[in-house]
Amino acid sequence: MFSVTALGELLIDFTDAGTSAAGQKLFERNPGGAPANVLVALERLGMSTAFIGKVGQDMHGEFLRATLVANDVNCDGLVMDPNHFTTLAFVALTEDGERTFSFARKPGADTQLTPEELNRDVIEDSRVFHVGSLSLTDEPARSATVAALDMAKAAGAVMSYDPNYRDTLWTSPAAASEQMRSIVHYMDLVKISTEECELLTGRADPEGATAELLRQGVSVACVTLDAEGALVATREGTATVPSFRVDAVDTTGAGDSFWGGFLCAFVDGKLEPSDVTLEDAKDLARFGNAVASLCVRQRGAIPAMPTLAEVEKVLS
């Protein structure tokens, strides 16, 4: 059984890499896509993972597939599309490591996954099934996502969700909110950012947002608070888990590495969502914070994911 299977976008992050001798901006090609980032984080931490999604049958798609294979992520559910180009994201960085995005995705191959292309065997053989919301922006990937969620839920998988909102990929905030909220009822474990609180729940404050997610049936809700750490919530209450202070070089993949660490600790603890106590959730978030503190010290997302030994050193 796979520890975690994720469905969603697999793309290229062209990350700001300074300027050329001629004064032109340079971009460094890095493999990315939030669900794939989470899986590589998990693999580096010793978990078994599988990816479901679609890339173009082009130089970037081949590079992405090779990257997942090199990181031991199962690719039986990865489809190579000869008719659509691999999605590209151009990432500009500020001096403190924060990002702005520009996407080449009209349409990108990741939006073209169909329900018929889903690998049912992989989905049904997963302890945790994880999705984001970018596969909900367009058809047919939206229908494929819902079909996969139905399969995973019926098979008894623990359901995990990180919306990973990117405003330029939606027609409007209202459209994003509607689709992002449409799959919450499937979920056991949910991670959101402060920006996503109101979009997903109608409550802008993290405490109110997590309370609303729990009201809708989520067992453990988590809000990442950037450099301040994370807020976790269970039916026992809420708690803030402080971050490990570091000088960030690049925050690309910070939330994904955090959630990879959180899911790793959840699986390793052999927990059931409904049994997670507030103390358990704090421990899971502390492990996630340690993973994220190492990821942001390097450029890129997938290349920066740390090993279990590195994380244990931070925790000790």
Tab-separated table of C-alpha atoms in Angstrom:
chain	number	residue	atom	x	y	z
A	1	MET	CA	0.000	0.000	0.000
A	2	PHE	CA	1.203	3.531	-0.810
A	3	SER	CA	1.576	5.772	2.223
A	4	VAL	CA	0.250	8.738	0.223
A	5	THR	CA	-1.076	9.133	-3.314
A	6	ALA	CA	-1.611	12.636	-4.709
A	7	LEU	CA	-3.547	13.864	-7.713
A	8	GLY	CA	-2.998	17.229	-9.371
A	9	GLU	CA	-0.560	19.467	-11.171
A	10	LEU	CA	3.003	18.557	-12.084
A	11	LEU	CA	4.755	21.491	-13.732
A	12	ILE	CA	7.931	23.456	-14.252
A	13	ASP	CA	8.783	26.331	-11.905
A	14	PHE	CA	11.031	28.710	-13.812
A	15	THR	CA	12.491	30.508	-10.799
A	16	ASP	CA	14.106	33.941	-10.834
A	17	ALA	CA	17.882	33.383	-11.047
A	18	GLY	CA	19.293	36.889	-11.438
A	19	THR	CA	20.398	38.505	-14.666
A	20	SER	CA	22.654	37.603	-17.553
A	21	ALA	CA	25.809	39.445	-18.563
A	22	ALA	CA	23.609	41.341	-21.013
A	23	GLY	CA	21.282	42.460	-18.233
A	24	GLN	CA	18.419	40.115	-19.127
A	25	LYS	CA	16.492	38.224	-16.444
A	26	LEU	CA	17.441	34.556	-16.047
A	27	PHE	CA	15.111	31.778	-14.922
A	28	GLU	CA	16.193	28.420	-13.503
A	29	ARG	CA	14.161	25.334	-14.432
A	30	ASN	CA	12.900	23.520	-11.333
A	31	PRO	CA	10.380	20.654	-11.129
A	32	GLY	CA	7.276	21.621	-9.172
A	33	GLY	CA	3.537	21.447	-8.651
A	34	ALA	CA	2.163	21.308	-5.112
A	35	PRO	CA	0.946	17.672	-5.054
A	36	ALA	CA	4.243	16.464	-6.529
A	37	ASN	CA	6.191	18.583	-4.033
A	38	VAL	CA	4.302	16.928	-1.169
A	39	LEU	CA	5.106	13.459	-2.525
A	40	VAL	CA	8.822	14.093	-2.909
A	41	ALA	CA	8.912	15.513	0.614
A	42	LEU	CA	7.305	12.276	1.814
A	43	GLU	CA	9.697	10.080	-0.179
A	44	ARG	CA	12.717	11.890	1.288
A	45	LEU	CA	11.233	11.150	4.711
A	46	GLY	CA	10.922	7.429	3.988
A	47	MET	CA	7.285	7.116	2.878
A	48	SER	CA	6.021	5.289	-0.251
A	49	THR	CA	4.105	7.492	-2.679
A	50	ALA	CA	2.326	7.599	-6.042
A	51	PHE	CA	1.344	10.434	-8.377
A	52	ILE	CA	-1.742	10.761	-10.574
A	53	GLY	CA	-1.878	13.493	-13.195
A	54	LYS	CA	-0.919	14.538	-16.703
A	55	VAL	CA	2.036	16.265	-18.362
A	56	GLY	CA	2.804	17.001	-21.981
A	57	GLN	CA	4.739	14.574	-24.118
A	58	ASP	CA	7.489	17.167	-24.491
A	59	MET	CA	10.909	17.980	-23.074
A	60	HIS	CA	9.445	19.389	-19.860
A	61	GLY	CA	7.070	16.469	-19.336
A	62	GLU	CA	9.890	13.970	-19.822
A	63	PHE	CA	12.027	15.914	-17.342
A	64	LEU	CA	9.223	15.922	-14.757
A	65	ARG	CA	8.546	12.222	-15.104
A	66	ALA	CA	12.264	11.472	-14.788
A	67	THR	CA	12.404	13.653	-11.673
A	68	LEU	CA	9.586	11.728	-9.968
A	69	VAL	CA	11.126	8.398	-10.944
A	70	ALA	CA	14.513	9.526	-9.600
A	71	ASN	CA	12.791	10.368	-6.305
A	72	ASP	CA	11.074	6.942	-6.177
A	73	VAL	CA	7.549	8.317	-6.686
A	74	ASN	CA	5.379	5.737	-8.453
A	75	CYS	CA	4.281	7.061	-11.869
A	76	ASP	CA	1.802	4.368	-12.951
A	77	GLY	CA	-0.901	7.043	-12.828
A	78	LEU	CA	1.048	9.717	-14.732
A	79	VAL	CA	-0.277	10.258	-18.270
A	80	MET	CA	1.889	11.727	-21.052
A	81	ASP	CA	-0.281	13.883	-23.362
A	82	PRO	CA	0.871	14.355	-27.000
A	83	ASN	CA	-1.696	17.120	-27.617
A	84	HIS	CA	-1.138	19.593	-24.773
A	85	PHE	CA	1.998	21.302	-23.502
A	86	THR	CA	3.323	20.824	-19.975
A	87	THR	CA	2.216	23.654	-17.681
A	88	LEU	CA	4.880	26.249	-16.864
A	89	ALA	CA	5.049	28.670	-13.927
A	90	PHE	CA	7.409	31.644	-13.899
A	91	VAL	CA	8.310	32.584	-10.326
A	92	ALA	CA	9.762	35.969	-9.388
A	93	LEU	CA	11.372	36.283	-5.950
A	94	THR	CA	11.579	39.320	-3.678
A	95	GLU	CA	14.649	39.969	-1.530
A	96	ASP	CA	13.067	38.145	1.431
A	97	GLY	CA	12.240	35.039	-0.636
A	98	GLU	CA	8.520	35.704	-1.285
A	99	ARG	CA	7.060	34.841	-4.695
A	100	THR	CA	4.834	36.128	-7.483
A	101	PHE	CA	3.611	33.781	-10.235
A	102	SER	CA	2.902	33.943	-13.960
A	103	PHE	CA	1.511	30.762	-15.558
A	104	ALA	CA	1.604	29.351	-19.098
A	105	ARG	CA	-1.511	27.141	-18.890
A	106	LYS	CA	-4.059	27.847	-21.654
A	107	PRO	CA	-4.674	24.982	-21.378
A	108	GLY	CA	-1.859	23.101	-19.707
A	109	ALA	CA	-1.655	19.328	-19.831
A	110	ASP	CA	-2.469	19.092	-16.113
A	111	THR	CA	-6.007	20.385	-16.795
A	112	GLN	CA	-6.678	17.673	-19.374
A	113	LEU	CA	-6.720	14.546	-17.186
A	114	THR	CA	-9.981	12.642	-17.774
A	115	PRO	CA	-11.907	10.318	-15.418
A	116	GLU	CA	-11.246	7.439	-17.828
A	117	GLU	CA	-7.477	7.911	-17.448
A	118	LEU	CA	-7.465	7.475	-13.663
A	119	ASN	CA	-5.491	4.514	-12.353
A	120	ARG	CA	-8.032	2.932	-10.007
A	121	ASP	CA	-5.572	0.358	-8.629
A	122	VAL	CA	-3.215	3.081	-7.407
A	123	ILE	CA	-6.019	5.142	-5.868
A	124	GLU	CA	-7.550	2.191	-4.045
A	125	ASP	CA	-4.150	1.045	-2.723
A	126	SER	CA	-3.448	4.265	-0.792
A	127	ARG	CA	-3.431	4.923	2.935
A	128	VAL	CA	-3.828	8.694	2.355
A	129	PHE	CA	-5.245	10.329	-0.782
A	130	HIS	CA	-4.233	13.972	-1.235
A	131	VAL	CA	-5.445	16.686	-3.619
A	132	GLY	CA	-5.205	20.433	-4.145
A	133	SER	CA	-7.675	22.721	-5.876
A	134	LEU	CA	-5.842	23.569	-9.116
A	135	SER	CA	-7.235	20.403	-10.706
A	136	LEU	CA	-10.685	21.961	-10.163
A	137	THR	CA	-10.066	25.047	-12.313
A	138	ASP	CA	-10.947	23.422	-15.661
A	139	GLU	CA	-12.629	20.424	-17.211
A	140	PRO	CA	-11.979	17.565	-17.689
A	141	ALA	CA	-9.557	17.551	-14.723
A	142	ARG	CA	-12.339	18.779	-12.409
A	143	SER	CA	-14.472	15.725	-13.149
A	144	ALA	CA	-11.420	13.474	-12.866
A	145	THR	CA	-10.666	14.890	-9.419
A	146	VAL	CA	-14.179	14.255	-8.146
A	147	ALA	CA	-14.164	10.727	-9.597
A	148	ALA	CA	-10.826	10.013	-7.898
A	149	LEU	CA	-12.113	11.356	-4.573
A	150	ASP	CA	-15.127	9.053	-4.819
A	151	MET	CA	-12.857	6.066	-5.493
A	152	ALA	CA	-10.498	6.882	-2.643
A	153	LYS	CA	-13.279	7.551	-0.154
A	154	ALA	CA	-15.018	4.288	-1.044
A	155	ALA	CA	-11.713	2.428	-0.579
A	156	GLY	CA	-11.327	3.804	2.951
A	157	ALA	CA	-8.402	6.158	2.330
A	158	VAL	CA	-7.717	9.057	4.667
A	159	MET	CA	-8.589	12.190	2.666
A	160	SER	CA	-6.162	15.136	2.609
A	161	TYR	CA	-6.604	18.607	1.069
A	162	ASP	CA	-4.437	21.684	0.516
A	163	PRO	CA	-6.236	24.149	-1.801
A	164	ASN	CA	-3.008	25.974	-2.803
A	165	TYR	CA	-4.905	28.998	-4.193
A	166	ARG	CA	-3.340	30.812	-7.159
A	167	ASP	CA	-5.521	33.767	-8.117
A	168	THR	CA	-4.369	34.069	-11.753
A	169	LEU	CA	-5.573	30.534	-12.534
A	170	TRP	CA	-9.211	31.279	-11.650
A	171	THR	CA	-11.728	33.442	-13.478
A	172	SER	CA	-12.645	35.186	-10.211
A	173	PRO	CA	-12.281	34.787	-6.441
A	174	ALA	CA	-15.958	33.774	-6.303
A	175	ALA	CA	-15.402	30.972	-8.820
A	176	ALA	CA	-12.356	29.816	-6.876
A	177	SER	CA	-14.259	29.846	-3.595
A	178	GLU	CA	-17.135	27.828	-5.029
A	179	GLN	CA	-14.913	25.094	-6.431
A	180	MET	CA	-12.506	25.030	-3.496
A	181	ARG	CA	-15.413	24.546	-1.078
A	182	SER	CA	-17.053	21.884	-3.225
A	183	ILE	CA	-14.795	19.059	-2.030
A	184	VAL	CA	-14.381	19.918	1.669
A	185	HIS	CA	-17.045	17.368	2.629
A	186	TYR	CA	-14.724	14.556	1.482
A	187	MET	CA	-11.878	15.599	3.761
A	188	ASP	CA	-10.328	14.337	6.996
A	189	LEU	CA	-7.155	16.476	7.072
A	190	VAL	CA	-7.064	20.016	5.660
A	191	LYS	CA	-4.257	22.583	5.415
A	192	ILE	CA	-4.885	26.161	4.341
A	193	SER	CA	-2.964	29.440	4.369
A	194	THR	CA	-4.217	32.650	5.974
A	195	GLU	CA	-5.079	33.912	2.474
A	196	GLU	CA	-7.312	30.887	1.899
A	197	CYS	CA	-9.270	31.078	5.171
A	198	GLU	CA	-12.065	33.303	3.881
A	199	LEU	CA	-12.142	31.743	0.418
A	200	LEU	CA	-12.661	28.273	1.841
A	201	THR	CA	-14.808	29.009	4.898
A	202	GLY	CA	-16.161	32.567	4.825
A	203	ARG	CA	-14.126	33.348	7.952
A	204	ALA	CA	-10.965	35.440	7.600
A	205	ASP	CA	-9.547	34.599	11.043
A	206	PRO	CA	-7.668	31.276	11.362
A	207	GLU	CA	-9.557	30.241	14.506
A	208	GLY	CA	-12.917	30.857	12.875
A	209	ALA	CA	-11.835	29.173	9.649
A	210	THR	CA	-10.685	26.006	11.403
A	211	ALA	CA	-13.889	25.936	13.477
A	212	GLU	CA	-15.937	26.044	10.273
A	213	LEU	CA	-13.891	23.234	8.699
A	214	LEU	CA	-14.430	21.076	11.790
A	215	ARG	CA	-18.150	21.864	11.659
A	216	GLN	CA	-18.204	20.498	8.107
A	217	GLY	CA	-16.701	17.189	9.207
A	218	VAL	CA	-12.952	17.723	8.932
A	219	SER	CA	-11.103	15.944	11.764
A	220	VAL	CA	-7.892	18.016	11.792
A	221	ALA	CA	-7.582	21.521	10.335
A	222	CYS	CA	-4.362	23.468	10.013
A	223	VAL	CA	-3.590	27.058	8.988
A	224	THR	CA	0.006	27.898	8.089
A	225	LEU	CA	1.063	31.273	9.492
A	226	ASP	CA	4.142	31.886	7.341
A	227	ALA	CA	7.149	32.620	9.575
A	228	GLU	CA	5.025	32.319	12.728
A	229	GLY	CA	4.404	28.577	12.345
A	230	ALA	CA	1.003	26.927	12.172
A	231	LEU	CA	-2.370	26.863	13.926
A	232	VAL	CA	-3.831	23.388	14.432
A	233	ALA	CA	-7.381	22.531	15.425
A	234	THR	CA	-9.187	19.394	16.524
A	235	ARG	CA	-12.426	18.970	18.443
A	236	GLU	CA	-10.395	19.492	21.616
A	237	GLY	CA	-9.514	23.069	20.637
A	238	THR	CA	-6.772	25.019	18.843
A	239	ALA	CA	-3.069	25.628	19.400
A	240	THR	CA	-0.308	27.573	17.661
A	241	VAL	CA	2.886	25.654	16.933
A	242	PRO	CA	5.846	28.045	16.454
A	243	SER	CA	8.184	27.733	13.498
A	244	PHE	CA	11.910	27.048	13.527
A	245	ARG	CA	13.485	30.432	12.756
A	246	VAL	CA	15.696	30.487	9.653
A	247	ASP	CA	16.853	32.927	6.982
A	248	ALA	CA	14.692	31.974	3.991
A	249	VAL	CA	16.344	31.843	0.578
A	250	ASP	CA	13.259	30.727	-1.369
A	251	THR	CA	9.804	29.996	0.088
A	252	THR	CA	8.734	27.960	-2.964
A	253	GLY	CA	7.452	24.657	-1.614
A	254	ALA	CA	7.373	25.791	2.027
A	255	GLY	CA	3.721	24.871	2.550
A	256	ASP	CA	4.105	21.656	0.573
A	257	SER	CA	7.119	20.555	2.606
A	258	PHE	CA	5.230	21.359	5.808
A	259	TRP	CA	2.270	19.244	4.738
A	260	GLY	CA	4.548	16.446	3.555
A	261	GLY	CA	6.084	16.386	7.023
A	262	PHE	CA	2.656	16.545	8.678
A	263	LEU	CA	1.358	13.605	6.615
A	264	CYS	CA	4.562	11.641	7.202
A	265	ALA	CA	4.188	11.961	10.972
A	266	PHE	CA	0.474	11.096	10.689
A	267	VAL	CA	1.143	7.896	8.726
A	268	ASP	CA	4.143	6.953	10.852
A	269	GLY	CA	2.023	7.340	13.987
A	270	LYS	CA	-0.575	4.903	12.622
A	271	LEU	CA	-3.269	7.395	13.535
A	272	GLU	CA	-6.902	7.556	12.484
A	273	PRO	CA	-8.213	11.085	11.745
A	274	SER	CA	-11.025	10.934	14.297
A	275	ASP	CA	-8.579	9.843	17.011
A	276	VAL	CA	-6.072	12.702	16.553
A	277	THR	CA	-5.876	14.705	19.781
A	278	LEU	CA	-4.792	18.327	19.998
A	279	GLU	CA	-1.429	17.173	21.393
A	280	ASP	CA	-1.081	14.776	18.453
A	281	ALA	CA	-1.844	17.595	16.009
A	282	LYS	CA	0.773	19.819	17.658
A	283	ASP	CA	3.367	17.062	17.262
A	284	LEU	CA	2.447	16.592	13.598
A	285	ALA	CA	2.747	20.324	12.953
A	286	ARG	CA	6.082	20.563	14.764
A	287	PHE	CA	7.469	17.850	12.497
A	288	GLY	CA	6.049	19.712	9.483
A	289	ASN	CA	7.629	22.965	10.658
A	290	ALA	CA	11.017	21.260	10.894
A	291	VAL	CA	10.722	19.990	7.315
A	292	ALA	CA	9.691	23.433	6.037
A	293	SER	CA	12.545	25.165	7.888
A	294	LEU	CA	15.013	23.098	5.867
A	295	CYS	CA	13.193	23.461	2.535
A	296	VAL	CA	13.253	27.279	2.535
A	297	ARG	CA	17.026	27.368	3.020
A	298	GLN	CA	17.522	26.252	-0.602
A	299	ARG	CA	16.244	27.285	-4.017
A	300	GLY	CA	13.358	25.467	-5.684
A	301	ALA	CA	10.818	23.092	-4.183
A	302	ILE	CA	11.556	19.468	-5.092
A	303	PRO	CA	15.355	19.951	-5.063
A	304	ALA	CA	15.134	21.478	-1.569
A	305	MET	CA	13.153	18.733	0.192
A	306	PRO	CA	15.184	17.447	3.180
A	307	THR	CA	15.938	13.910	4.330
A	308	LEU	CA	14.612	12.322	7.510
A	309	ALA	CA	18.079	12.511	9.086
A	310	GLU	CA	18.229	16.270	8.457
A	311	VAL	CA	14.776	16.762	9.969
A	312	GLU	CA	15.626	14.689	13.042
A	313	LYS	CA	18.717	16.836	13.576
A	314	VAL	CA	16.550	19.984	13.621
A	315	LEU	CA	14.101	18.385	16.044
A	316	SER	CA	16.866	17.298	18.380
